[in-house]
Short mmCIF file of C-alpha atoms in Angstrom, two decimals:
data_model
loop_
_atom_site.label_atom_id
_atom_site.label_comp_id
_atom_site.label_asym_id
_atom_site.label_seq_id
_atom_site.Cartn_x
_atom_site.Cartn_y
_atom_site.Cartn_z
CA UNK A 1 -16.36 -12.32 16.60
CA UNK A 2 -13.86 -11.98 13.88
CA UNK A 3 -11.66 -14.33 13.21
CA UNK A 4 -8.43 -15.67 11.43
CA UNK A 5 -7.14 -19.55 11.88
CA UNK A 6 -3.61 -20.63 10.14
CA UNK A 7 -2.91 -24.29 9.66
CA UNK A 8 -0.69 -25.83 10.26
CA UNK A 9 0.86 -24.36 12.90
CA UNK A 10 4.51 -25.58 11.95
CA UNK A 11 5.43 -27.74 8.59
CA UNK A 12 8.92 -29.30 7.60
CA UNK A 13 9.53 -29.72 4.06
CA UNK A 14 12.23 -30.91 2.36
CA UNK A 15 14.31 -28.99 0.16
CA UNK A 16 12.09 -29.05 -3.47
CA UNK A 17 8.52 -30.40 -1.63
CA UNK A 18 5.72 -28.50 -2.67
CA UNK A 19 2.81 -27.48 0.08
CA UNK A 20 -0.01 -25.13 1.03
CA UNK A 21 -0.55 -23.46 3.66
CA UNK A 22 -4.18 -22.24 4.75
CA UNK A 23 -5.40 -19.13 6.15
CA UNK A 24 -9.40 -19.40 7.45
CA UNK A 25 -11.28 -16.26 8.13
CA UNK A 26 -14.34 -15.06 8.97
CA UNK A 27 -15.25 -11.33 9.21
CA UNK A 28 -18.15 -9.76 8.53
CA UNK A 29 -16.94 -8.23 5.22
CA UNK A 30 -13.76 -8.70 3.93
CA UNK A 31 -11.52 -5.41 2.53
CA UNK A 32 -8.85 -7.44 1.90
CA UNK A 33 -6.60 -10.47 3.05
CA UNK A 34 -2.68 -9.93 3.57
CA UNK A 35 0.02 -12.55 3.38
CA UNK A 36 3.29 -11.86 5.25
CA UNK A 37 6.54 -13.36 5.69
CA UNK A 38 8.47 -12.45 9.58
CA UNK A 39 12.12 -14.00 10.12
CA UNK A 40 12.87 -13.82 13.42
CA UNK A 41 13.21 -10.90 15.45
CA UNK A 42 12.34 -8.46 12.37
CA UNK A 43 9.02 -7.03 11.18
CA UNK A 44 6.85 -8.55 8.80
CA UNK A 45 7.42 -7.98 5.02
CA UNK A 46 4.39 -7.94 2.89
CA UNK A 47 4.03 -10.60 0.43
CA UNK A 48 0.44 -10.04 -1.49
CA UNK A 49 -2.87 -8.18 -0.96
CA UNK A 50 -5.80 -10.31 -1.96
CA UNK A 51 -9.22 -8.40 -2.46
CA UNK A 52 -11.77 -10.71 -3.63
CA UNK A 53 -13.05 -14.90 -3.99
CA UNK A 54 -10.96 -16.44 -7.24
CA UNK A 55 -8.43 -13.72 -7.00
CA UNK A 56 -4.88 -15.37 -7.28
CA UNK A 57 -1.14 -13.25 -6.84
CA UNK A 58 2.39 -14.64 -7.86
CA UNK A 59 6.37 -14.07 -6.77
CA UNK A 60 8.98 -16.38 -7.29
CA UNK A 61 7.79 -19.66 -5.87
CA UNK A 62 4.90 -18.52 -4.17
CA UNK A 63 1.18 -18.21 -4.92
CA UNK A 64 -1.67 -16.76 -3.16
CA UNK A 65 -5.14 -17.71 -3.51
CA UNK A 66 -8.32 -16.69 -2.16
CA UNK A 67 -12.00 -17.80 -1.92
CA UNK A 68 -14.74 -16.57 0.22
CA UNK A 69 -14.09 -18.27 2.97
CA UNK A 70 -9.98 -18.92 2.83
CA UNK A 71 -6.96 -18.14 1.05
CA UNK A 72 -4.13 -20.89 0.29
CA UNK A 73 -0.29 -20.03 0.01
CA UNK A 74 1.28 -22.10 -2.26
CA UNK A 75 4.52 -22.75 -2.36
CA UNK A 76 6.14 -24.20 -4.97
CA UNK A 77 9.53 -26.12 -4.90
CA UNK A 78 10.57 -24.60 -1.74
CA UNK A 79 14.49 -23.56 -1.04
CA UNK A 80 16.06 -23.18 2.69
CA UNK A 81 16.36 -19.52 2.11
CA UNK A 82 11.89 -20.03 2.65
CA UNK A 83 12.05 -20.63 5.74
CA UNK A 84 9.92 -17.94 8.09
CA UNK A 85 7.18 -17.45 9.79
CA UNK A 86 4.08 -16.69 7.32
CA UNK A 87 1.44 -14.03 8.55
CA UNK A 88 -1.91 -13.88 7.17
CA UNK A 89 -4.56 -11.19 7.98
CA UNK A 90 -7.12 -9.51 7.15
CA UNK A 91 -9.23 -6.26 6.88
CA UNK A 92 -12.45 -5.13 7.33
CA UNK A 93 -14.47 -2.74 4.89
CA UNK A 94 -14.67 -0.62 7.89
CA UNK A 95 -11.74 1.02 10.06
CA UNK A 96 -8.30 0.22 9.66
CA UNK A 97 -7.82 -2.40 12.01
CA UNK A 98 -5.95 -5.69 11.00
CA UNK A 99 -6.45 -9.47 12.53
CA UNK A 100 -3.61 -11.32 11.95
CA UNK A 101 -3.44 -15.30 12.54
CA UNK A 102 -0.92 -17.23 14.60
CA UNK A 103 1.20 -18.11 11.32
CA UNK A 104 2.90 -21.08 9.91
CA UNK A 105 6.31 -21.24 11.12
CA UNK A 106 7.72 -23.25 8.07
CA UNK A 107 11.53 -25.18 7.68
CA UNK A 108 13.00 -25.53 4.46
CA UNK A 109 15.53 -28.62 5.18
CA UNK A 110 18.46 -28.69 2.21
CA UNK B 1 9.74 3.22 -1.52
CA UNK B 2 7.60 1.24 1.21
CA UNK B 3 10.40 1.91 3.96
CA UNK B 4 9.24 2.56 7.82
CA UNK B 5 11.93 3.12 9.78
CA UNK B 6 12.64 2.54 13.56
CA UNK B 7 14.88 3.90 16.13
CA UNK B 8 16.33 2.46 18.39
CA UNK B 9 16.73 -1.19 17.40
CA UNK B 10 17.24 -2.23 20.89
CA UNK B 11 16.28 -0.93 24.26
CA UNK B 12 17.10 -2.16 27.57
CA UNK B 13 15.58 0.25 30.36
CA UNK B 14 14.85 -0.04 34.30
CA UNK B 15 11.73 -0.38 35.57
CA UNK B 16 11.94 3.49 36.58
CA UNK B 17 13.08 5.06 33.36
CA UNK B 18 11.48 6.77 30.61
CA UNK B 19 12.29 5.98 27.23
CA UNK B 20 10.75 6.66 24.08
CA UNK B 21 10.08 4.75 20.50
CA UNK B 22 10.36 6.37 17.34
CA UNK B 23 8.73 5.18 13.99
CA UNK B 24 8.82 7.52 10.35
CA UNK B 25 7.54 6.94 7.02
CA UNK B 26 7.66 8.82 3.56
CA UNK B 27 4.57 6.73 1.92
CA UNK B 28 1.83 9.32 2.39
CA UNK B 29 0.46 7.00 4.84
CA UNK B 30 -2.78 8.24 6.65
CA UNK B 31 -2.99 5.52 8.74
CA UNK B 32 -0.16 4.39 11.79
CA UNK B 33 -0.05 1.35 13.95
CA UNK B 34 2.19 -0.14 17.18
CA UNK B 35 2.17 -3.39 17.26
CA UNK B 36 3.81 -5.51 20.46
CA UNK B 37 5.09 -8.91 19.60
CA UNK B 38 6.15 -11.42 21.82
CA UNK B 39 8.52 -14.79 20.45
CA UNK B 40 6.30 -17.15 18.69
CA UNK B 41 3.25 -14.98 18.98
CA UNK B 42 1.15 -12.94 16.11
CA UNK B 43 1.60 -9.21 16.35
CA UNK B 44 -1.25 -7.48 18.65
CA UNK B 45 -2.55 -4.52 18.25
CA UNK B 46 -1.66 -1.55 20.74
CA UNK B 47 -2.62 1.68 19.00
CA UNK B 48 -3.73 2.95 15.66
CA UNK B 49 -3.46 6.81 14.27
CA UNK B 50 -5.88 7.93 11.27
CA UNK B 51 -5.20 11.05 9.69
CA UNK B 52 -3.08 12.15 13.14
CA UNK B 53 -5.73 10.98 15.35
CA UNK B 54 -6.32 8.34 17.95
CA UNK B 55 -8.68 5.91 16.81
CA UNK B 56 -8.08 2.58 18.21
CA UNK B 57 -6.84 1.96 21.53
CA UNK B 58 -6.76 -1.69 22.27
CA UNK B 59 -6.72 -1.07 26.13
CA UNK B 60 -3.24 -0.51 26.62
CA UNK B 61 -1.71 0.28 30.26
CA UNK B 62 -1.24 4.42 30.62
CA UNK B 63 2.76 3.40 30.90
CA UNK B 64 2.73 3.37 27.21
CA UNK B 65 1.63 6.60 26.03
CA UNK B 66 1.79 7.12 22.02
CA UNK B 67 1.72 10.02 20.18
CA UNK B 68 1.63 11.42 16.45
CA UNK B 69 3.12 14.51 15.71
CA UNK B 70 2.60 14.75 12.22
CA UNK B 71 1.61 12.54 9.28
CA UNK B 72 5.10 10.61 8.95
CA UNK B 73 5.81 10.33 12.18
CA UNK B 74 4.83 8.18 15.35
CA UNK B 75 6.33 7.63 18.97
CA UNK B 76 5.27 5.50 22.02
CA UNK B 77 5.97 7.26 25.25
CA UNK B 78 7.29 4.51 27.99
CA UNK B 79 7.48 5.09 31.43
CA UNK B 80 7.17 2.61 34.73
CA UNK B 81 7.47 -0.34 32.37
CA UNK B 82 7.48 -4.04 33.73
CA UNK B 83 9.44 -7.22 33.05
CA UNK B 84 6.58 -8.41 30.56
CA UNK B 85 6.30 -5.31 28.79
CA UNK B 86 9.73 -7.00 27.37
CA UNK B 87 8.95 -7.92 23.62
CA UNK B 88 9.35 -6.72 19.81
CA UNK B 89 7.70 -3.37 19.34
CA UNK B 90 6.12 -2.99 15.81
CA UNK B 91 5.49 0.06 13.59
CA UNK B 92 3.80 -0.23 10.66
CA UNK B 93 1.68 2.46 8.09
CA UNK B 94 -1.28 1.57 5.55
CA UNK B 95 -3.35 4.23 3.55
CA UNK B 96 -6.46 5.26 6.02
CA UNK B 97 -10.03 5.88 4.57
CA UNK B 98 -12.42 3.70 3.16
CA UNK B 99 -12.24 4.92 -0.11
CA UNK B 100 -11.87 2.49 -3.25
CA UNK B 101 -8.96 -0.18 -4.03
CA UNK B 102 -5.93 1.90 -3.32
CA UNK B 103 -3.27 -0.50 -1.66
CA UNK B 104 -4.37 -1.39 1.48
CA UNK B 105 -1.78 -3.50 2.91
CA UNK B 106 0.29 -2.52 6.07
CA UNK B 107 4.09 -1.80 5.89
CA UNK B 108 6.16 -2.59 9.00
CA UNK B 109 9.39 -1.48 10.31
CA UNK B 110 12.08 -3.79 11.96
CA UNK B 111 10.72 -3.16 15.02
CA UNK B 112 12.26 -2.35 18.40
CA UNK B 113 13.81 -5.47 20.54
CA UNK B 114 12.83 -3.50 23.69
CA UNK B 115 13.85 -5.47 27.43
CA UNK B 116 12.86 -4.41 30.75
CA UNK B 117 15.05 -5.15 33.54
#
């Protein structure tokens, strides 16, 4: 069965600490891998599409990565204004159906 | 412009009442989704719409009841909803087919804080 892990579940950082976050997958062919960022009580807002193993995507203090088996979210100096929930998920090459993972609820702490 | 929009932003309705969910977008989206979301939970799946069609239906109780009138616009019929049915309802849009490396990713609304009492 498909499948998409996130680790870890929840991280604390302090204001400026850089971290990754991982995103696990395994589906039988990949279309594509999806990073998104939810605050609470809003919809997600897409971050970066990721189509294929060595592929890497940039915005501000973020950076996605991908290999054929996971895909890293870097981020980079992190601010309080960071903190969310980060999605990942990903699609098959057939349908249009989406598996998300339970996120990484990360805190920024000034 | 990657804007889906939602109406209403909240909902509180009886267990008795009909009420209905409204989600439009001016991508040129062929593909539609409704998402429910409960608090510290992933999104999960409820319907999707290719090209105006039904296509997935992830088992879903007949109290929610979607529908696609055309290609910007999607609703979700409620009627004889229960206390757990309370949650964030999600619309999103992606391009449908299978055909090359067009943007794939899915763009969501704000969802719908929807409570059953």
């Amino acid at each position: 069965e498909d499948q998409v892990t996130q680790s870890p579940e929840a991280l604390r950082l302090q204001e400026g600490e850089s971290s990754s976050l991982n995103c696990s997958y395994t589906v039988s062919g990949l279309r594509g891998l999806f990073w998104y960022r939810q605050d609470p009580g809003k919809g997600p807002e897409f971050l970066f599409t990721l189509y294929s193993a060595g592929e890497e995507k940039e915005k501000e203090r973020l950076k996605a990565t991908l290999t054929k088996k996971e895909s890293f979210l870097h981020i980079t100096a992190p601010k309080p204004e960071d903190s969310a929930t980060y999605l990942c998920a990903v699609r098959e090459n057939t349908g249009n159906q989406f598996y998300f993972g339970t996120g990484t609820s990360l805190t920024v702490i000034p | 412009d990657t804007e889906v929009t939602q109406t209403p932003k909240h909902l509180v309705m009886g267990m008795t009442n009909k009420k209905s969910l409204k989600c439009e977008q001016h991508m040129g989206h062929r593909a539609m989704y409704w998402y429910k979301q409960k608090a510290k939970k992933p999104p999960e799946l409820m319907f999707v719409y290719s090209y105006e069609k039904l296509s997935i239906n992830e088992s879903v109780p007949s109290r929610f009841s979607p529908e696609c009138p055309n290609s910007s616009l999607l609703n979700l019929h409620l009627h004889a909803l229960q206390p757990e049915d309370s949650a964030l309802y999600l619309c999103a849009s992606s391009q449908g087919g299978l055909a090359g490396y067009a943007a794939l990713e899915q763009y969501f609304g704000p969802g719908t804080r929807l409570t059953v009492t």
